[in-house]
Short mmCIF file of C-alpha atoms and ligand atoms in Angstrom, two decimals:
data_model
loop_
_atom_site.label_atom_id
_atom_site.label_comp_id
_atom_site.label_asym_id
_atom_site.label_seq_id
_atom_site.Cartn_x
_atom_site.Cartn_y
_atom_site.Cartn_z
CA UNK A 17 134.63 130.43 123.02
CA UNK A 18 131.56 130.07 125.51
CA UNK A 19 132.82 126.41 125.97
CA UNK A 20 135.85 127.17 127.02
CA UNK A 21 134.64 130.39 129.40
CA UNK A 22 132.14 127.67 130.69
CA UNK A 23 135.10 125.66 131.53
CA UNK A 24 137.36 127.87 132.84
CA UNK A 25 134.83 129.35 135.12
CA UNK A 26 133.93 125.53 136.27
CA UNK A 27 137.46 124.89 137.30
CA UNK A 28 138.21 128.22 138.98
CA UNK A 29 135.05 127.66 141.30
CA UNK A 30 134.53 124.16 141.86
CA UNK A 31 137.75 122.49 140.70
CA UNK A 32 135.79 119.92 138.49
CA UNK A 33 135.92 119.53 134.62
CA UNK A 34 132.36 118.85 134.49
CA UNK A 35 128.97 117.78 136.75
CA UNK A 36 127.96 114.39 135.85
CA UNK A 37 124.35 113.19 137.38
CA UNK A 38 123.94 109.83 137.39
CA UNK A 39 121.01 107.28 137.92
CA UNK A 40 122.14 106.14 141.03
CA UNK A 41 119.54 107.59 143.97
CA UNK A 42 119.85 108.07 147.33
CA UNK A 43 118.23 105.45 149.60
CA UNK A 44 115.75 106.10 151.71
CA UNK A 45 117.95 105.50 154.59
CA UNK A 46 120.53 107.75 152.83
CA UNK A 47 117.87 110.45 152.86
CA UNK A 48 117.00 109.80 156.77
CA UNK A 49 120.55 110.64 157.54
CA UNK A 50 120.80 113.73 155.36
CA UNK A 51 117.65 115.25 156.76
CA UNK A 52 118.89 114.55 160.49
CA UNK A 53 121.92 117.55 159.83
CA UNK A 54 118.95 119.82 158.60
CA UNK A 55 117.26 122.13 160.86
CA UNK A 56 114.98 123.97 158.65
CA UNK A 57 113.88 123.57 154.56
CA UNK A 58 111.87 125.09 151.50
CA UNK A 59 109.37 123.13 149.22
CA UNK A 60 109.15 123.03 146.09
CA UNK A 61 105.90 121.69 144.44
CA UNK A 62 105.97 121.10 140.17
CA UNK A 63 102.88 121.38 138.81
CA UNK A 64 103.50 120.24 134.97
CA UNK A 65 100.92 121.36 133.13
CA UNK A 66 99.81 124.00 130.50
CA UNK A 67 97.04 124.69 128.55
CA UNK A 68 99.02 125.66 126.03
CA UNK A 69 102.59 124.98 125.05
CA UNK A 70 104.46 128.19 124.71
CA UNK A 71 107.47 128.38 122.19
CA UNK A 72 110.54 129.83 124.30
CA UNK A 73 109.72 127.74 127.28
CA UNK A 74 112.11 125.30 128.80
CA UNK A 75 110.37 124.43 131.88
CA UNK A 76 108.60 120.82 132.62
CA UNK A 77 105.92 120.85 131.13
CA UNK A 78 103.00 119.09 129.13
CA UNK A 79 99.32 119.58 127.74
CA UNK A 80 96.64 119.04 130.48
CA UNK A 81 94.93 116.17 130.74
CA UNK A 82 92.57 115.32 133.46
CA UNK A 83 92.95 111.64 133.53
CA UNK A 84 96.71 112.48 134.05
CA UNK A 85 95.66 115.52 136.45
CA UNK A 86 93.42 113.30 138.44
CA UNK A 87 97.08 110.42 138.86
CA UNK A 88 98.88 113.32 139.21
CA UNK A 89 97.44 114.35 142.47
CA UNK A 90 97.37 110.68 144.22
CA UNK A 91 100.98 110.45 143.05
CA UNK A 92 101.88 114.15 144.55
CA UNK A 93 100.07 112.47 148.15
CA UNK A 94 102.14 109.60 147.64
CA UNK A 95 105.13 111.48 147.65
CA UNK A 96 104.22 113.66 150.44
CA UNK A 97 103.90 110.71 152.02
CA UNK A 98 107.21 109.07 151.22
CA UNK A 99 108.71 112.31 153.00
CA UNK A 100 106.79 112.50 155.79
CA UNK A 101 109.20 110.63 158.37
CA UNK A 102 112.03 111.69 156.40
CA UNK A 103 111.09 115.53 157.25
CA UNK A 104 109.65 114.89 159.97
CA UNK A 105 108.84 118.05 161.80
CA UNK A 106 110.98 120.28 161.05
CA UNK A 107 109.86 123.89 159.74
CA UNK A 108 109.55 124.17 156.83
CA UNK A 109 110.25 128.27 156.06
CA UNK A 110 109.16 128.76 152.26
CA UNK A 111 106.79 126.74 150.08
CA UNK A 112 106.58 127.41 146.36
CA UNK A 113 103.92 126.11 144.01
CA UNK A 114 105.59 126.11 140.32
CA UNK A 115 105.17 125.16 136.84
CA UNK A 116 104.38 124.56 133.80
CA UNK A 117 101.39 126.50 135.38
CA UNK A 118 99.72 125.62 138.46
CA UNK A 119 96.47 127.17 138.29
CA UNK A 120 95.36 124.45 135.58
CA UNK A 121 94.69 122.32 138.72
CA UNK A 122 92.54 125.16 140.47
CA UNK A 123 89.78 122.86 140.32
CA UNK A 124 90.99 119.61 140.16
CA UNK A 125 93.11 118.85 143.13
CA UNK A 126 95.65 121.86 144.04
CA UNK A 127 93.10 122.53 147.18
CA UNK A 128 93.66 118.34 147.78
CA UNK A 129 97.32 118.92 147.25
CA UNK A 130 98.21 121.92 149.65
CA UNK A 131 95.78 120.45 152.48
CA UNK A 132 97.60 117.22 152.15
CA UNK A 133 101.20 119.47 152.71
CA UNK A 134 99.91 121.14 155.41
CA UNK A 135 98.72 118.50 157.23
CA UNK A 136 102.05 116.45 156.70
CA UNK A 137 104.40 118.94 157.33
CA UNK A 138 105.54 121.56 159.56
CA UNK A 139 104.25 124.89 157.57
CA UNK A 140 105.60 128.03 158.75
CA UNK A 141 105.61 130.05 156.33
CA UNK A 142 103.10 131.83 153.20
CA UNK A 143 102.42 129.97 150.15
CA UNK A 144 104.04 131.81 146.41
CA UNK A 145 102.81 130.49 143.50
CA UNK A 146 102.81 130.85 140.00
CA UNK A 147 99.62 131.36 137.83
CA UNK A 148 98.70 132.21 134.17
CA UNK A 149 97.03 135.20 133.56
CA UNK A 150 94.26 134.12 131.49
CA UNK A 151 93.19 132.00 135.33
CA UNK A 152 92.95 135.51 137.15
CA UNK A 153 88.91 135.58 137.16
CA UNK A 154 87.49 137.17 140.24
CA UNK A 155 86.18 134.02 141.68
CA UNK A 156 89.65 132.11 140.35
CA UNK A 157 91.87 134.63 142.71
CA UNK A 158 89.15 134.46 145.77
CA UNK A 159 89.74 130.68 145.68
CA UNK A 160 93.58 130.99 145.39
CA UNK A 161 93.46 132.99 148.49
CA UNK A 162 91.20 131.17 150.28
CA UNK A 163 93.86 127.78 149.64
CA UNK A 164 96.19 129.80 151.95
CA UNK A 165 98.84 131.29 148.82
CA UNK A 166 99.66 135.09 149.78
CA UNK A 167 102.41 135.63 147.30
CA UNK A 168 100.64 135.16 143.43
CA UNK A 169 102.71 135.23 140.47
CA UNK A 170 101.18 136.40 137.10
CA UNK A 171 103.34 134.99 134.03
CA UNK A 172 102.32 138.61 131.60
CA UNK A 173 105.42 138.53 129.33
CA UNK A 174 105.25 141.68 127.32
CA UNK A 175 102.32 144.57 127.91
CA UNK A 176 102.35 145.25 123.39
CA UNK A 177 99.70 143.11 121.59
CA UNK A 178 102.55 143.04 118.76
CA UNK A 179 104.70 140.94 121.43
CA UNK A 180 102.41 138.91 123.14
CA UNK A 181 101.51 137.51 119.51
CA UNK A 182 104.61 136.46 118.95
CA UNK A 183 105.29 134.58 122.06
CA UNK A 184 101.81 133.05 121.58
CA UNK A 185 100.43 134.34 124.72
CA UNK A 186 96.81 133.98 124.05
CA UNK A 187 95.57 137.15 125.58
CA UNK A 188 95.41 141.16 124.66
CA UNK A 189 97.66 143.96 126.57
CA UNK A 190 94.39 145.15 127.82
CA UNK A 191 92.75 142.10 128.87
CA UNK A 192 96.34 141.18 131.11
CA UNK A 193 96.54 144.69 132.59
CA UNK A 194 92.82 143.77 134.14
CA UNK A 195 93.80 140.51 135.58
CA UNK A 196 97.00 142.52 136.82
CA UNK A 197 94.40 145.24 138.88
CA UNK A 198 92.03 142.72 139.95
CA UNK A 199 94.62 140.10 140.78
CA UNK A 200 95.78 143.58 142.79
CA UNK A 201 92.38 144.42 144.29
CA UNK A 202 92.30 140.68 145.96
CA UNK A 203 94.61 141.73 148.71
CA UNK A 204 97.57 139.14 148.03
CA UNK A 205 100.75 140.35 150.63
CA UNK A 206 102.30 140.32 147.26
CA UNK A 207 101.85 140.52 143.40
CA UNK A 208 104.57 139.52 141.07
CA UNK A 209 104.55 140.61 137.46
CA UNK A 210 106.97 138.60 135.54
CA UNK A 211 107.58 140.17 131.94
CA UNK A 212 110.69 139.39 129.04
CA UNK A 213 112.64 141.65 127.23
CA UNK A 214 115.08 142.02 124.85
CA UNK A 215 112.73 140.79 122.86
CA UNK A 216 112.69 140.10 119.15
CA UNK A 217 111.68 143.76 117.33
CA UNK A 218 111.37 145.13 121.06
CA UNK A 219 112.08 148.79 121.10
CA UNK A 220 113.53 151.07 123.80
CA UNK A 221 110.50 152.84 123.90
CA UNK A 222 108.19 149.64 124.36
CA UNK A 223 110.44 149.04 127.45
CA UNK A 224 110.26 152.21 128.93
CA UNK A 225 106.01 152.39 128.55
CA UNK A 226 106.06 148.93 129.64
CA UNK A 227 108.03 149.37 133.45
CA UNK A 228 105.77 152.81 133.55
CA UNK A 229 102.86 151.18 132.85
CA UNK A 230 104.14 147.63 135.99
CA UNK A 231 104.89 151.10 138.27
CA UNK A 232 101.88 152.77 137.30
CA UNK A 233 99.31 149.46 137.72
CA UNK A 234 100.98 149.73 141.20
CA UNK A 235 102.64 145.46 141.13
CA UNK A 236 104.19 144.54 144.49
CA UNK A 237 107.21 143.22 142.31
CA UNK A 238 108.21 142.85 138.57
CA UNK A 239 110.61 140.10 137.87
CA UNK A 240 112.32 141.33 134.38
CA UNK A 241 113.73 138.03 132.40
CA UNK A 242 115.61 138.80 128.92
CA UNK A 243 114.50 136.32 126.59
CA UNK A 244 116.46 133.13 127.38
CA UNK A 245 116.65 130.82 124.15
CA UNK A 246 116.91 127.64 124.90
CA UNK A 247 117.96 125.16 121.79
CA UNK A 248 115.91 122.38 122.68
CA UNK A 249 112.91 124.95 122.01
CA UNK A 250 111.06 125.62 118.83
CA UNK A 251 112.01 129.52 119.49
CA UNK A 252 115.49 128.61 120.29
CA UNK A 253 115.77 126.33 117.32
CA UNK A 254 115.07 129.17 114.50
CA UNK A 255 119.17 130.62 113.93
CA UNK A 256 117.34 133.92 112.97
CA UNK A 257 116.94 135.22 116.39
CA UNK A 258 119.55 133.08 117.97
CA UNK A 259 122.48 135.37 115.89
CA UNK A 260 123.73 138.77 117.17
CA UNK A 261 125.40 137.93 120.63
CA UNK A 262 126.96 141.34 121.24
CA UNK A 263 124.22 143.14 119.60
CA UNK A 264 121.90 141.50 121.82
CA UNK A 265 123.99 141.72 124.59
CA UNK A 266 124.25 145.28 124.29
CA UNK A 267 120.52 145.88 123.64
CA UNK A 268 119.99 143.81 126.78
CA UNK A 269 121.69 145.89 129.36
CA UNK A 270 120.12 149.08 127.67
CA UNK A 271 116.86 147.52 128.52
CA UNK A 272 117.56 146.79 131.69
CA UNK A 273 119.02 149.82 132.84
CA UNK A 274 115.93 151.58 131.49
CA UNK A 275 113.95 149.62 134.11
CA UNK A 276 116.29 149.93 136.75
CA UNK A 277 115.80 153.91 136.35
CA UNK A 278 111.96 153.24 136.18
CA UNK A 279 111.62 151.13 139.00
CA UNK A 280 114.40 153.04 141.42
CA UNK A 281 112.40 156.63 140.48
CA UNK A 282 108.61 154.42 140.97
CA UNK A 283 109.86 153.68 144.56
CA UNK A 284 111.26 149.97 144.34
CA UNK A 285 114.13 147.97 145.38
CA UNK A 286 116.33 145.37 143.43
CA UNK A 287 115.54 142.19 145.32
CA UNK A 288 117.06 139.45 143.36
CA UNK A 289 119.32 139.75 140.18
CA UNK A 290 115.82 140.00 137.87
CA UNK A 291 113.70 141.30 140.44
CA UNK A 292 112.59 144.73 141.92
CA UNK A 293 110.19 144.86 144.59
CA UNK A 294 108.17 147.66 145.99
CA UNK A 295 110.01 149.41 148.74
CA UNK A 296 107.93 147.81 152.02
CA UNK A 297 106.68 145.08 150.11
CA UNK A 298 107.49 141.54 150.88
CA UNK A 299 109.46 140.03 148.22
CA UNK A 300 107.91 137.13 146.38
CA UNK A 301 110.82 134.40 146.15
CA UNK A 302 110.97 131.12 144.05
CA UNK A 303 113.34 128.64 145.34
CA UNK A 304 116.51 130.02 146.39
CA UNK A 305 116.35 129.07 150.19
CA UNK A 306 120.17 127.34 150.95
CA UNK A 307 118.18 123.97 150.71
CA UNK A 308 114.91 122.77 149.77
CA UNK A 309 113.07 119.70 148.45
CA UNK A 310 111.43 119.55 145.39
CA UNK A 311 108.46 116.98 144.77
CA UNK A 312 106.41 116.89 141.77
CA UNK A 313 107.78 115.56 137.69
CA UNK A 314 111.17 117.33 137.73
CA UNK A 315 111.03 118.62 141.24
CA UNK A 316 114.87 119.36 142.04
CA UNK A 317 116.25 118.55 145.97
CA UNK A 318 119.03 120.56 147.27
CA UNK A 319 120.32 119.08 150.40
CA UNK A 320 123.83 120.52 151.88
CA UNK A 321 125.85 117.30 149.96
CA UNK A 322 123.82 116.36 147.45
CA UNK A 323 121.33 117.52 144.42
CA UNK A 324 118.85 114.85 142.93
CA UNK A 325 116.33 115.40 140.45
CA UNK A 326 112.47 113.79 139.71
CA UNK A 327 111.51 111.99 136.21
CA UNK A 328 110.59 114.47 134.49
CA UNK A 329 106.99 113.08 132.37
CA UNK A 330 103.96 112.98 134.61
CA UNK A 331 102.91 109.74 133.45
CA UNK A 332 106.11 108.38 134.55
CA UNK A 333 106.37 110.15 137.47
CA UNK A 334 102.53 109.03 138.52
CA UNK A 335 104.06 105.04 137.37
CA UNK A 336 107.03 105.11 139.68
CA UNK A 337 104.57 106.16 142.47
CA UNK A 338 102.10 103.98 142.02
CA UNK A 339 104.77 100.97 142.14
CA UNK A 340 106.03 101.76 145.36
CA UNK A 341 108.99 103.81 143.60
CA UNK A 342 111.07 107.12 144.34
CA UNK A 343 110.72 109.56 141.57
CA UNK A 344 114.32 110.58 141.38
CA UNK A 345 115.78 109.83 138.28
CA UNK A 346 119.23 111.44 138.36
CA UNK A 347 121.06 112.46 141.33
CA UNK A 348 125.01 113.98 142.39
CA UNK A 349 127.43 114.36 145.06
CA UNK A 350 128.51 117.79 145.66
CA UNK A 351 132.05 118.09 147.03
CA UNK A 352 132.66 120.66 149.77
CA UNK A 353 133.80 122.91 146.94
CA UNK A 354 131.00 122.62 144.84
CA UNK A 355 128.73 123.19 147.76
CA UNK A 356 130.78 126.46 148.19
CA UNK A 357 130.43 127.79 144.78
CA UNK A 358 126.64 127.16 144.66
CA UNK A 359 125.76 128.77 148.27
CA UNK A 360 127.79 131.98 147.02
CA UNK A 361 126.12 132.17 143.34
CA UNK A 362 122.57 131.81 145.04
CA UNK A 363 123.15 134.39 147.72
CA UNK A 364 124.81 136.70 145.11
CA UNK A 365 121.87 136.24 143.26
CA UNK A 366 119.40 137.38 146.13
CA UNK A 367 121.78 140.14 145.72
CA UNK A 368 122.63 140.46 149.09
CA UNK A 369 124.27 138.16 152.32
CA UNK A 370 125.58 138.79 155.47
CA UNK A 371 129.27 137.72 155.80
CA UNK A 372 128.73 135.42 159.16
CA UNK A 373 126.16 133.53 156.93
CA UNK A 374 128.85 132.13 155.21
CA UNK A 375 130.71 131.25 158.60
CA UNK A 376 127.52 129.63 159.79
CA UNK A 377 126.78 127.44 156.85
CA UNK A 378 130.80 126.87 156.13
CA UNK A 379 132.81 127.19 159.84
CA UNK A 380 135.19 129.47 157.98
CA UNK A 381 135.63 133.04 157.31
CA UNK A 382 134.65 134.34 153.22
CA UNK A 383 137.22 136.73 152.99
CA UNK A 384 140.02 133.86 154.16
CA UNK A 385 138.29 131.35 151.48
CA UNK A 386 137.40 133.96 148.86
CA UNK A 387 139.15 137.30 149.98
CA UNK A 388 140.98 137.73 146.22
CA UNK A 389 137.62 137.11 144.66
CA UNK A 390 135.75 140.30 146.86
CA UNK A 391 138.50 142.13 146.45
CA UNK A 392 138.61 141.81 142.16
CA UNK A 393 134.69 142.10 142.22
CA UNK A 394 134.82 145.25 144.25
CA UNK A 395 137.33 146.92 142.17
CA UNK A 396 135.10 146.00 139.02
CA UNK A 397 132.44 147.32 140.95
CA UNK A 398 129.89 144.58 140.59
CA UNK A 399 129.69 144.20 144.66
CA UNK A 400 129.79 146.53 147.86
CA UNK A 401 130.88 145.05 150.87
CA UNK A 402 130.59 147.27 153.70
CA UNK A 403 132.83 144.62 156.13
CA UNK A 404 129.06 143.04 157.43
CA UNK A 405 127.72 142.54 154.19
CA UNK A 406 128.04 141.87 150.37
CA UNK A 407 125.77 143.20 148.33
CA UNK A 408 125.16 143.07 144.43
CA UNK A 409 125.43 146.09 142.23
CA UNK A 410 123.65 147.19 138.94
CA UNK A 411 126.67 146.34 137.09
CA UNK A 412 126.85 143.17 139.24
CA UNK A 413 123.45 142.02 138.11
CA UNK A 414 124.22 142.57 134.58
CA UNK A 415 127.57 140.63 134.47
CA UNK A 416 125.60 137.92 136.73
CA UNK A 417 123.20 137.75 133.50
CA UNK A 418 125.86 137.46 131.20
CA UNK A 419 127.05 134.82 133.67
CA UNK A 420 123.43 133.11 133.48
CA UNK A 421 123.65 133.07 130.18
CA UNK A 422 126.96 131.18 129.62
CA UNK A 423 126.91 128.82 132.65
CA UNK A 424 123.18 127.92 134.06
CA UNK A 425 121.18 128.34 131.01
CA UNK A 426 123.85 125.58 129.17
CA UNK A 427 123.63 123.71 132.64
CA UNK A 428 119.80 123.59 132.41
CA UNK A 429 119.61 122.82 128.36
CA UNK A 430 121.88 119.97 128.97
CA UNK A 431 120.05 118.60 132.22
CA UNK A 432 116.51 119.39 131.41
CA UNK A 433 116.99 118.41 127.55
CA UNK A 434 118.34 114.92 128.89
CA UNK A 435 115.37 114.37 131.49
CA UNK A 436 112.87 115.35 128.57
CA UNK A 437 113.96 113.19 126.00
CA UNK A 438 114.52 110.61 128.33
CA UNK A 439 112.40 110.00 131.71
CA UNK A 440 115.08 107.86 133.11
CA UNK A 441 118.20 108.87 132.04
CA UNK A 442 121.62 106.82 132.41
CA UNK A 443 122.78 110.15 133.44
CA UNK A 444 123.86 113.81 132.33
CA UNK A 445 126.95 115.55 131.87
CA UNK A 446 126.94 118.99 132.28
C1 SAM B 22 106.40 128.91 134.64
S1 SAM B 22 106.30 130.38 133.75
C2 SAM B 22 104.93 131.35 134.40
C3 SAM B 22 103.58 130.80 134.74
C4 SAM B 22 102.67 130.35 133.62
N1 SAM B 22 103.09 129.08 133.16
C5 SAM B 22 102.58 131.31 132.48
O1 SAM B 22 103.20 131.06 131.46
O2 SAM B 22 101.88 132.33 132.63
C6 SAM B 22 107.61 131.29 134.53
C7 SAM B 22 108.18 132.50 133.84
O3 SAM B 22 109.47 132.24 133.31
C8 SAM B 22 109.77 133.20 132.31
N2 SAM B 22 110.31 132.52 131.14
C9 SAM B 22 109.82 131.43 130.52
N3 SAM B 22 110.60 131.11 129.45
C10 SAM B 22 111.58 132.03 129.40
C11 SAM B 22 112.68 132.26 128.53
N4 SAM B 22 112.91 131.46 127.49
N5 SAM B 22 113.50 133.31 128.78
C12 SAM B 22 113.26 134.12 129.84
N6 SAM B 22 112.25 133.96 130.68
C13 SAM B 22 111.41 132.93 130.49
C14 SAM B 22 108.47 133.88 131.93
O4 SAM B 22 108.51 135.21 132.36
C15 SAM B 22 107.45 133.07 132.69
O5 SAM B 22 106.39 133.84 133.12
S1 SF4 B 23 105.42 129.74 129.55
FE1 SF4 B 23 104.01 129.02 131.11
S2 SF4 B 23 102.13 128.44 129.93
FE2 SF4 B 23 103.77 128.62 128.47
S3 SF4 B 23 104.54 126.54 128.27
FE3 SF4 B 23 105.84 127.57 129.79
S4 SF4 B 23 104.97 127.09 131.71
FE4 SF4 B 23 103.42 126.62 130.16
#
């Protein structure tokens, strides 16, 4: 059944059966010409390393090892490098440090790494990153700052010991909601919280203390996440908690419409489809900027036409470098069409865009392309569009999960599965 929405849903919005990624790069002089029609970008920077290797987790990621740590950072510089006259000097309007979990390289070459961005390319913008909470020491988050990142992340998961156990999160409730205030206290522009729910044994009443408790601890943003399960991990492997799909559907939107009451009453605004974000505050953002290029093991490029991916081991990654290589391993065209459908699902997911944004990126108008779309989403009531603007509704955001669910979390299985069973893939099918 999910298949066959999954199809459906492919066809209606981008007219192809499926997305197949193939080995074939773009050339350097490819990548010179696609840069020239760009006037401004994001970064994304992968840092692929953990301390520990959590069970429901499908990013990039690997144990820490500083031999690898140590190539990791020379290979980073080489790829900065490889960009530099490709990018040139054009602005570059959001930079996001992500993971696996970037503050394992506090000490060991993130400082090396960020001065070698800044003095290659065109920063305008704050630094976000993402960081692990057991990292938040008080000397830990006066170096962060002092490396230039404003907008900290803080990975908490759940705020019950019972929880955090079984995720593996090696930490107490009390010992994260400390890092939280301090991490607080160090005068970041912005604080993110992210936390799961829906998760297994999770009450109603555990969710409720928990978004009283984010409100109460006074977070810039929470970024709410139901439990994803991913069957390439050793959580989404066990059938046990993988059964239940309305159940869990059901106890899913309960959850989250106990937080959207607690956060809406505590003061804050939804400002993506998982986020809600102090009212005032600046939002903290991963990559969702209309295009952006991602370095790093498994650092994904957007660029207008095309998507390409990185290798996603280190030690491969650190190889291809060191011989003079590009990291991308898997790459795709993106018709007209496609590049449609994705520009819409991002900006639907930032739960808000204005209607000449379309026109700018597109030359044409969004209600003569996708007019009988608005119109049936409206009536369902998942969007408001006031004849300036769209914007994303409660009931939006929940069908836009359900959504997640059935398209991008298969899309990601499929294409992050193949890249981590195999560093240089013939190519994936999605
Ligand atoms: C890269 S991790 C956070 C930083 C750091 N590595 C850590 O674990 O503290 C990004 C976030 O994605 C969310 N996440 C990870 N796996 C998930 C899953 N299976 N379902 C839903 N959210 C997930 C978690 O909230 C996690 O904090
Ligand atoms: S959840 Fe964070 S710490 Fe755990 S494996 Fe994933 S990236 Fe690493």
């Amino acid at each position: 059944m999910e298949r066959l929405i999954r199809y459906f849903l492919l066809r209606l919005l981008t007219g192809e059966r499926e997305i197949r990624l193939t080995k074939a790069a773009p050339s350097r002089d490819q990548l010179h010409a696609k840069f020239k029609r760009i006037d401004t970008l994001g970064l994304y920077v992968h840092i692929p390393f953990c301390e520990q290797i959590c069970p429901y987790c499908p990013y990039n990621k690997e144990l820490y090892r500083s031999d690898l740590a140590d190539g990791y950072v020379k290979a980073l510089k080489r790829e900065i490098d490889f960009y530099s006259d490709i990018v040139a000097n054009k602005p570059v309007t959001s930079l996001y440090i992500g993971g696996g979990t970037p503050t394992t390289m506090l000490h060991c070459g993130l400082a090396d790494i960020i001065g070698h961005l800044r003095h290659t390319f065109n920063l305008q913008c704050d630094i976000h990153m993402e960081s692990h909470p057991n990292h938040l020491s008080a000397g830990n988050l006066s170096l962060i700052k002092s490396m230039g990142v404003q907008h900290l992340s803080i990975g908490v998961e759940a705020l019950v010991d019972r929880h955090l156990k079984n995720l593996c999160r090696p930490y107490t409730a009390s010992g994260v909601k400390e890092a939280i205030r301090r991490a607080i206290s160090h005068g970041f522009k912005c604080v993110n919280v992210d936390v799961m729910f829906a998760l297994p044994g999770q009450t109603y009443q555990e969710i409720e203390e928990t978004g009283h408790e984010l409100v109460k601890l006074g977070v810039d943003q929470a970024a709410a996440y139901p439990l994803f399960l991913f069957p390439y991990t050793p959580m989404g492997k066990t059938s046990a908690t993988r059964g239940h799909v309305i159940f869990q559907s059901l106890k899913r939107r309960r959850m989250l419409g106990i937080l959207e009451r607690i956060f809406y009453q505590g003061g804050y605004e939804r400002s993506s489809a998982w986020a809600f974000t102090r009212r005032g505050a600046p939002r903290y953002c991963s990559v969702t900027v209309p295009l952006y290029l991602g370095l790093g093991a498994g650092g994904g490029s957007y660029l207008r036409d095309v998507f390409y991916l990185n290798t996603f081991g280190a030690a491969e990654y650190i190889q291809a470098l060191e011989d003079g290589r590009m990291a991308i391993a898997l790459s795709v065209d993106l018709t007209e069409r496609m590049q449609r459908a994705g520009w819409l699902y991002w900006r639907i997911y930032e739960t808000r865009f204005r209607k000449t944004d379309y026109q700018d990126r597109f030359g044409e108008d969004i209600d003569k392309a996708y007019g009988g779309y608005l119109r049936l989403l409206r009536w369902l009531g998942f969007l408001k569009d006031d004849g300036q603007r769209i914007v994303l509704s409660d009931r939006g955001a929940f069908w836009l999960h359900a959504c997640e669910d059935i398209l991008s979390i298969d899309y990601i299985s499929k294409l992050w599965g193949t890249s981590r069973r195999d560093p240089w893939p013939e190519q994936a099918i999605l």
